[in-house]
Each structure stands twice: as C-alpha cells, then as structure tokens.
Amino acid sequence: AEWSAAVRMVRELASGGRVLLICHVNPDGDALGSMLGFALGLRSLGVADIQATFPGEFEVPAPFAAMPGLDLLVAAGEAWADPDLLIIFDVAAESRLGALADRLDRARESIVLDHHASNTGFGGVQLVDPHAAATSVVVEQLLDRLDIPLDRGIAECLYIALSTDTGSFRFDMTTPRVHEMAARLIATGLRPAEISRRIFDSRPFGAMKLFADVLARAELEPGAAGGLGLVWTYATLDDLARHEQRPYVLDALIDPVRCVAEADVSVVVKQVAEGEWAVSLRSKGAVDVSAVAVALRGGGHRLAAGFTGYGTPSEVMATVRDQLNHQTAI
Ligand code: 5GP
Ligand code: MN
Ligand code: MN
C-alpha cells in the first residue's frame, strides 16, 4: 500500500508540481547518491520543477564533487518553503533534517525512503526497509515501480550510495541482492575502479597528516565493552585548522580505527563546535552500537551508528562507556 501511494504521488507530479528532495545533515554517499539518483530519475520522467538540498553547511564533500545531478542542488535557504511533494532520503529522525524539518508540515505530501533500524516513523508515506544495505536499494525499487530505466547518471549516483554504505561490499548487509543490484548498475557502463578511487582512495596530503596526529592519540581499552575491547580517538577543530582541512575529511577516520584487532567497538569523537562533538560508533558484531547511540539521542544501524555528544572528549567517552556497560550487561 505504501509503495502504490508513493508511485501515485510521483506520477501526479509528472503533470506539474514542485518536488523538493532532501537528505540528512553532513550528507554521506548514500544520502547524496540516493537523493540525486532519484532526482535524475524524476527528471527523465519529465518532472520539471525539482530541487534537491540538505540542511547545515552547504558544502559537497570533494569525493562527491563529480556526482551526476549536482546541478539540481540548491542551498537550503533557497529551497521551496511549500513544495507539492517532499521526498526524504536516508534520514532516521526529524532531528537529522535541521532547519528543513519545517517542510514536513508545509509540504502537501511527503515520502520517506530510508533503511535505518532506528527510523522513528516520521513523515507521510514511509518506504523504510531496515534490511536494505543502503537507502539506494529502496530508491532502485521505487524507480523500478515507476518504470524509470537506469541510465548511467542514475546508476553512478546509486553505485556511490551502495558502495559507501556497504564499505565497498564488505559489510554485514552485502547480500546476493546487493551484488545483483551492483551488476545492474555496472551494466550501464559506469567504471567501478574510477568511482572507488574518487570516493575512497583520494584525499589531500594534509588530511593524511591530520589522520597521523589523530591516530597517534588513539587509546585502547581492552577491558571495556564487557571485555570485548574499545578503541577510540578524537579530533578537534584545531586539528582541522592546523592541517587546513574541511570537517568532512574526518568521515573516513573511523575506518583505520575500526580495524584495530584488539577491540570490538571503535569510536571517533569529532568536534563540531565548542563543547559539541559528532560521535561515530562501529561494532564488529557482538555489541549493538545503534542501541548505544539511540540511548544518547542519536541513531544508526546495529554495527554503525552515531550521536551528538557534549563536554570534553573524556566526558563524551564516559557516556559511551556507561551505555556500553549497560548494553553488554543485558
Ligand atoms: P557515521 O559514523 O558514518 O557518521 O554514521 C554512522 C551511522 O549512524 C549512519 O547511518 C548515520 O545515519 C547514523 N548517525 C550518525 N550520527 C547520527 C546522529 O547524530 N543521529 C542519528 N539519528 N543518526 C546518526
Ligand atoms: Mn547516511
Ligand atoms: Mn544510508
């Protein structure tokens, strides 16, 4: 029923109407790729009035600077106040919509496409599949139901989304269906090696030096998380300034940290303002870090989650250890 309602809403737009597409603050590959891939699909369907945007600082991270469909992006401040249809991508909770959350009340209709286990069920029509590896999996299904064929531009967006959220097809939800979808995307002619290099294997020299500083102060706590082990580090605004780097370069910092063999749980605490930190949590399996994040007013998936912490890095980590003790005691 939800699918047919979504299809009807989108079809109605083809004969006129403004559609606003939004994704979460600090967009990652899945947020941007799902949103822009669907936006390109709408354009091929003949929808004339399309805007895509996200809340917070209006900056597209360099790894995504060549993503197709970027011409449909507008700054949040320029986004229509009362679109006919609002479509929301990769957003688990209204709080991730920042100043754009008001569009939920002001849009005539809304559709949410998402895959977070912690999705709060906000919005009108909900296409939320917690078993999907990425929001782009849900996007592909909706494009299919709308009979919108995958062209290379759409496919590149969805491929970037799928490969980011599956960690290049390494993570938990990398099912046969995920590889089948990847095959359909690659069949449009896109170049996986080129895309992977752009998205994962390219960063400024200064970012490498920044990572070196931040990784050098990492701490290992073998007894934490019920004896499963915890590894963590933090990065400050001063670290960013010293190496002249943008905040988004720190999105990749969790990757070397989560590789530490002696710890099941890894944490990176990233300063966003005085006393305010964006916290990334990863688990290798035994610990549900989404439960930890939700308890601290964040969200995410069982093995990858996040929240906003306050105080000093040690104070933030104290709240994480508390929640980990609570989780591992159950
Ligand atoms: P990352 O650590 O890569 O920023 O995020 C990992 C996962 O946790 C993503 O699925 C992301 O959507 C979710 N997440 C990260 N930070 C937050 C947050 O502050 N609130 C919520 N609800 N989810 C978050
Ligand atoms: Mn995301
Ligand atoms: Mn996602």
Coordinates of C-alpha atoms and ligand atoms in Angstrom, one line a residue:
A1 CA 0.0 0.0 0.0
E2 CA 2.9 2.3 0.8
W3 CA 4.5 1.6 -2.5
S4 CA 1.4 2.3 -4.5
A5 CA 0.8 5.5 -2.6
A6 CA 4.4 6.6 -3.4
V7 CA 4.0 5.7 -7.0
R8 CA 0.8 7.6 -7.3
M9 CA 2.3 10.7 -5.7
V10 CA 5.3 10.8 -8.0
R11 CA 3.2 10.1 -11.1
E12 CA 0.9 13.0 -10.3
L13 CA 4.0 15.3 -10.3
A14 CA 4.8 14.4 -13.9
S15 CA 1.8 16.6 -14.9
G16 CA 3.1 19.5 -12.9
G17 CA 4.1 20.3 -9.3
R18 CA 7.2 21.2 -7.4
V19 CA 9.1 18.4 -5.7
L20 CA 11.7 19.0 -3.0
L21 CA 14.2 16.3 -2.3
I22 CA 16.2 16.4 1.0
C23 CA 18.7 14.2 2.8
H24 CA 20.4 14.3 6.2
V25 CA 22.9 16.9 7.5
N26 CA 26.5 16.3 6.6
P27 CA 25.5 14.1 3.7
D28 CA 27.4 10.9 3.0
G29 CA 27.5 8.9 -0.2
D30 CA 24.2 7.2 0.4
A31 CA 22.3 10.4 1.3
L32 CA 23.6 12.3 -1.7
G33 CA 23.6 9.4 -4.1
S34 CA 20.1 8.2 -3.3
M35 CA 18.7 11.8 -3.5
L36 CA 20.5 12.8 -6.7
G37 CA 19.9 9.4 -8.3
F38 CA 16.2 9.7 -7.7
A39 CA 16.2 13.4 -8.8
L40 CA 17.7 12.4 -12.1
G41 CA 15.0 9.7 -12.4
L42 CA 12.3 12.3 -11.8
R43 CA 13.9 14.5 -14.5
S44 CA 13.8 11.6 -17.0
L45 CA 10.2 11.1 -16.1
G46 CA 9.5 14.7 -17.3
V47 CA 9.1 16.3 -13.9
A48 CA 10.1 20.0 -14.5
D49 CA 10.3 21.5 -11.0
I50 CA 12.9 19.6 -9.0
Q51 CA 15.1 20.9 -6.1
A52 CA 17.5 18.8 -4.1
T53 CA 19.1 20.1 -0.9
F54 CA 20.3 19.3 2.7
P55 CA 20.5 21.2 6.0
G56 CA 23.5 22.6 7.6
E57 CA 26.6 23.9 5.9
F58 CA 26.0 23.9 2.1
E59 CA 29.2 22.1 1.1
V60 CA 29.5 19.0 -1.1
P61 CA 32.5 16.9 0.1
A62 CA 35.2 16.7 -2.5
P63 CA 34.8 12.9 -3.0
F64 CA 31.3 13.6 -4.4
A65 CA 32.2 16.7 -6.5
A66 CA 31.8 14.7 -9.7
M67 CA 28.5 13.1 -8.8
P68 CA 25.9 13.3 -11.6
G69 CA 22.8 15.5 -10.8
L70 CA 24.7 18.1 -8.7
D71 CA 23.1 20.8 -10.9
L72 CA 19.8 20.0 -9.2
L73 CA 21.2 21.0 -5.8
V74 CA 20.2 24.4 -4.2
A75 CA 21.2 25.8 -0.9
A76 CA 18.7 25.0 1.9
G77 CA 17.9 28.7 2.2
E78 CA 16.7 28.7 -1.4
A79 CA 14.6 25.6 -1.2
W80 CA 10.8 26.0 -1.7
A81 CA 9.0 26.6 1.5
D82 CA 5.9 24.7 0.5
P83 CA 6.6 22.1 -2.2
D84 CA 3.8 19.9 -3.5
L85 CA 5.8 16.8 -2.8
L86 CA 8.7 16.4 -0.3
I87 CA 10.9 13.3 -0.6
I88 CA 13.4 12.5 2.2
F89 CA 16.4 10.2 1.8
D90 CA 18.5 8.3 4.3
V91 CA 17.0 10.2 7.3
A92 CA 16.4 8.2 10.5
A93 CA 14.8 11.0 12.6
E94 CA 13.5 14.5 12.0
S95 CA 16.4 15.9 14.1
R96 CA 18.7 15.0 11.1
L97 CA 16.8 17.5 8.9
G98 CA 17.9 20.6 10.9
A99 CA 16.2 23.8 9.6
L100 CA 14.5 21.8 6.8
A101 CA 12.3 19.9 9.2
D102 CA 9.6 22.5 8.8
R103 CA 9.0 21.3 5.3
L104 CA 7.4 18.2 6.7
D105 CA 4.4 20.3 7.9
R106 CA 4.4 22.7 4.9
A107 CA 4.6 20.2 2.0
R108 CA 1.3 18.9 0.6
E109 CA 2.6 15.3 0.7
S110 CA 5.8 13.5 1.8
I111 CA 7.6 10.3 1.2
V112 CA 10.5 8.9 3.3
L113 CA 13.0 6.5 1.8
D114 CA 15.3 5.0 4.4
H115 CA 16.9 1.9 5.8
H116 CA 17.8 2.8 9.4
A117 CA 16.7 0.3 12.1
S118 CA 16.3 3.3 14.4
N119 CA 13.9 5.2 11.9
T120 CA 11.3 6.9 14.1
G121 CA 8.4 6.6 11.6
F122 CA 8.1 10.3 10.8
G123 CA 6.7 11.7 7.5
G124 CA 3.7 10.7 5.3
V125 CA 4.4 7.6 3.2
Q126 CA 7.2 5.5 4.6
L127 CA 9.4 3.3 2.4
V128 CA 11.7 2.2 5.2
D129 CA 13.5 -1.2 4.9
P130 CA 15.8 -1.9 7.8
H131 CA 17.2 -4.9 5.9
A132 CA 18.3 -2.8 2.9
A133 CA 22.0 -2.2 2.8
A134 CA 21.5 1.4 1.7
T135 CA 18.7 3.8 1.0
S136 CA 19.7 3.5 -2.6
V137 CA 18.3 -0.1 -2.6
V138 CA 14.9 1.4 -1.7
V139 CA 15.4 4.1 -4.4
E140 CA 16.1 1.4 -7.1
Q141 CA 12.9 -0.4 -6.1
L142 CA 10.9 2.8 -6.4
L143 CA 12.5 3.7 -9.8
D144 CA 11.6 0.2 -11.0
R145 CA 8.0 0.5 -9.9
L146 CA 7.8 3.9 -11.7
D147 CA 9.2 2.2 -14.9
I148 CA 12.1 4.6 -14.9
P149 CA 15.1 2.9 -16.6
L150 CA 18.5 3.2 -15.0
D151 CA 20.8 5.4 -17.2
R152 CA 24.4 5.8 -16.5
G153 CA 24.0 9.0 -14.4
I154 CA 21.3 7.5 -12.2
A155 CA 23.5 4.4 -11.9
E156 CA 26.6 6.3 -10.8
C157 CA 24.7 8.0 -8.0
L158 CA 23.2 4.7 -6.8
Y159 CA 26.5 2.9 -7.1
I160 CA 28.3 5.6 -5.0
A161 CA 25.5 5.3 -2.4
L162 CA 25.6 1.5 -2.4
S163 CA 29.4 1.2 -2.2
T164 CA 29.7 3.8 0.6
D165 CA 27.1 2.2 2.9
T166 CA 28.4 -1.4 2.3
G167 CA 32.0 -0.3 2.7
S168 CA 32.7 -1.4 -0.8
F169 CA 30.6 -4.5 -0.5
R170 CA 32.4 -5.7 2.7
F171 CA 29.8 -5.1 5.4
D172 CA 27.1 -7.2 7.0
M173 CA 24.2 -6.5 4.6
T174 CA 26.2 -7.3 1.4
T175 CA 23.7 -9.9 0.2
P176 CA 23.3 -11.6 -3.2
R177 CA 20.6 -8.9 -3.9
V178 CA 23.1 -6.2 -3.3
H179 CA 25.6 -7.7 -5.8
E180 CA 22.7 -8.2 -8.3
M181 CA 21.9 -4.5 -7.9
A182 CA 25.6 -3.6 -8.4
A183 CA 25.6 -5.7 -11.5
R184 CA 22.6 -3.8 -13.0
L185 CA 24.3 -0.5 -12.1
I186 CA 27.7 -1.5 -13.6
A187 CA 25.9 -2.8 -16.8
T188 CA 25.0 0.8 -17.6
G189 CA 28.7 1.4 -18.4
L190 CA 29.9 3.0 -15.2
R191 CA 33.5 2.4 -14.1
P192 CA 33.8 1.0 -10.6
A193 CA 37.5 1.5 -10.3
E194 CA 37.3 5.2 -11.2
I195 CA 34.4 5.8 -8.8
S196 CA 36.1 3.9 -6.0
R197 CA 39.3 5.9 -6.4
R198 CA 37.4 9.1 -6.3
I199 CA 35.2 8.2 -3.3
F200 CA 37.6 6.1 -1.1
D201 CA 41.2 6.4 -2.3
S202 CA 41.8 10.1 -2.7
R203 CA 42.5 12.6 0.0
P204 CA 44.6 15.7 0.4
F205 CA 48.1 15.4 1.8
G206 CA 47.1 17.5 4.7
A207 CA 44.3 15.0 5.6
M208 CA 46.9 12.2 5.8
K209 CA 49.0 14.3 8.2
L210 CA 45.8 15.1 10.2
F211 CA 44.9 11.4 10.4
A212 CA 48.5 10.8 11.6
D213 CA 48.1 13.2 14.5
V214 CA 44.7 12.0 15.5
L215 CA 45.5 8.2 15.2
A216 CA 48.7 8.8 17.3
R217 CA 46.5 9.7 20.3
A218 CA 44.1 6.8 20.0
E219 CA 43.6 4.8 23.1
L220 CA 42.9 1.0 23.5
E221 CA 40.8 -0.2 26.5
P222 CA 40.8 -4.0 26.4
G223 CA 38.6 -4.3 29.4
A224 CA 35.8 -2.0 28.1
A225 CA 32.6 -3.1 26.4
G226 CA 32.3 -6.1 28.7
G227 CA 35.8 -7.3 27.9
L228 CA 35.3 -7.1 24.1
G229 CA 37.6 -4.1 23.9
L230 CA 37.2 -0.5 22.9
V231 CA 39.4 1.8 20.8
W232 CA 38.8 5.5 20.4
T233 CA 40.3 8.8 19.5
Y234 CA 39.2 12.4 19.0
A235 CA 39.8 15.2 16.6
T236 CA 39.4 18.9 17.4
L237 CA 38.6 22.0 15.3
D238 CA 42.2 23.0 16.0
D239 CA 43.4 19.8 14.4
L240 CA 41.4 20.6 11.3
A241 CA 42.7 24.2 11.3
R242 CA 46.3 23.2 11.8
H243 CA 46.2 21.0 8.7
E244 CA 43.8 23.3 6.8
Q245 CA 41.2 20.5 6.3
R246 CA 37.5 20.6 6.0
P247 CA 35.4 18.7 8.6
Y248 CA 34.1 16.1 6.2
V249 CA 37.6 14.6 5.7
L250 CA 37.1 13.1 9.2
D251 CA 34.3 11.0 8.0
A252 CA 36.9 8.4 6.8
L253 CA 38.8 8.5 10.1
I254 CA 36.7 5.7 11.6
D255 CA 38.0 3.3 9.0
P256 CA 41.6 2.8 10.3
V257 CA 40.3 3.0 13.8
R258 CA 37.7 0.2 13.4
C259 CA 40.4 -2.1 12.0
V260 CA 42.1 -2.5 15.4
A261 CA 42.0 -6.2 16.1
E262 CA 42.0 -5.9 19.9
A263 CA 38.7 -4.0 20.1
D264 CA 35.2 -5.0 19.1
V265 CA 33.9 -1.4 19.4
S266 CA 35.5 1.7 17.9
V267 CA 34.7 5.3 18.5
V268 CA 35.8 8.6 16.9
V269 CA 34.8 11.8 18.6
K270 CA 34.8 14.8 16.2
Q271 CA 34.5 18.4 17.4
V272 CA 31.8 20.4 15.6
A273 CA 31.8 23.4 18.0
E274 CA 32.9 24.4 21.4
G275 CA 31.8 21.5 23.7
E276 CA 29.9 19.8 20.9
W277 CA 31.1 16.6 19.2
A278 CA 29.8 14.3 16.4
V279 CA 30.5 10.8 17.5
S280 CA 30.9 7.8 15.2
L281 CA 30.5 4.3 16.6
R282 CA 31.3 1.0 15.0
S283 CA 30.9 -2.6 16.2
K284 CA 32.3 -5.9 14.8
G285 CA 29.2 -7.8 15.7
A286 CA 28.6 -8.6 19.4
V287 CA 27.6 -5.1 20.5
D288 CA 24.6 -3.2 19.2
V289 CA 26.0 0.3 18.8
S290 CA 22.7 1.6 17.5
A291 CA 21.2 1.0 20.9
V292 CA 24.1 2.9 22.5
A293 CA 23.6 5.8 20.0
V294 CA 19.8 5.8 20.5
A295 CA 20.2 6.0 24.3
L296 CA 22.4 9.1 23.7
R297 CA 19.8 10.7 21.4
G298 CA 21.4 9.6 18.1
G299 CA 20.7 6.6 15.8
G300 CA 22.0 4.4 13.1
H301 CA 22.4 0.7 12.5
R302 CA 23.5 -2.2 14.7
L303 CA 27.1 -2.1 13.6
A304 CA 27.4 1.6 12.6
A305 CA 25.8 4.5 14.5
G306 CA 26.3 8.0 15.8
F307 CA 25.1 10.7 18.1
T308 CA 26.0 14.3 19.2
G309 CA 28.0 14.4 22.5
Y310 CA 28.7 17.4 24.8
G311 CA 31.6 18.5 27.0
T312 CA 35.1 17.2 26.6
P313 CA 36.1 14.1 24.7
S314 CA 36.7 12.3 28.0
E315 CA 33.2 13.3 29.2
V316 CA 31.7 12.1 25.9
M317 CA 33.6 8.8 26.2
A318 CA 32.3 8.3 29.8
T319 CA 28.7 8.4 28.5
V320 CA 29.7 5.9 25.8
R321 CA 31.4 3.5 28.3
D322 CA 28.3 3.8 30.5
Q323 CA 26.0 2.8 27.7
L324 CA 28.4 0.0 26.5
N325 CA 28.4 -1.4 30.1
H326 CA 24.6 -1.3 30.0
Q327 CA 24.4 -3.0 26.6
T328 CA 26.9 -5.7 27.3
A329 CA 25.3 -6.4 30.7
I330 CA 21.9 -7.4 29.0
Ligands
5GP1 P1 28.8 8.0 10.7 O1 29.5 7.5 11.9 O2 29.3 7.4 9.4 O3 28.6 9.5 10.7 O4 27.3 7.4 10.9 C1 27.0 6.1 11.0 C2 25.5 5.8 11.0 O5 24.9 6.4 12.2 C3 24.8 6.4 9.8 O6 23.8 5.5 9.5 C4 24.2 7.7 10.3 O7 23.0 8.0 9.7 C5 24.0 7.4 11.8 N1 24.2 8.6 12.6 C6 25.4 9.2 12.8 N2 25.2 10.3 13.6 C7 24.0 10.4 13.9 C8 23.2 11.3 14.8 O8 23.7 12.2 15.3 N3 21.9 11.0 14.9 C9 21.3 9.9 14.2 N4 20.0 9.7 14.4 N5 22.0 9.1 13.5 C10 23.3 9.3 13.3
MN2 MN 23.7 8.3 5.7
MN3 MN 22.4 5.0 4.4

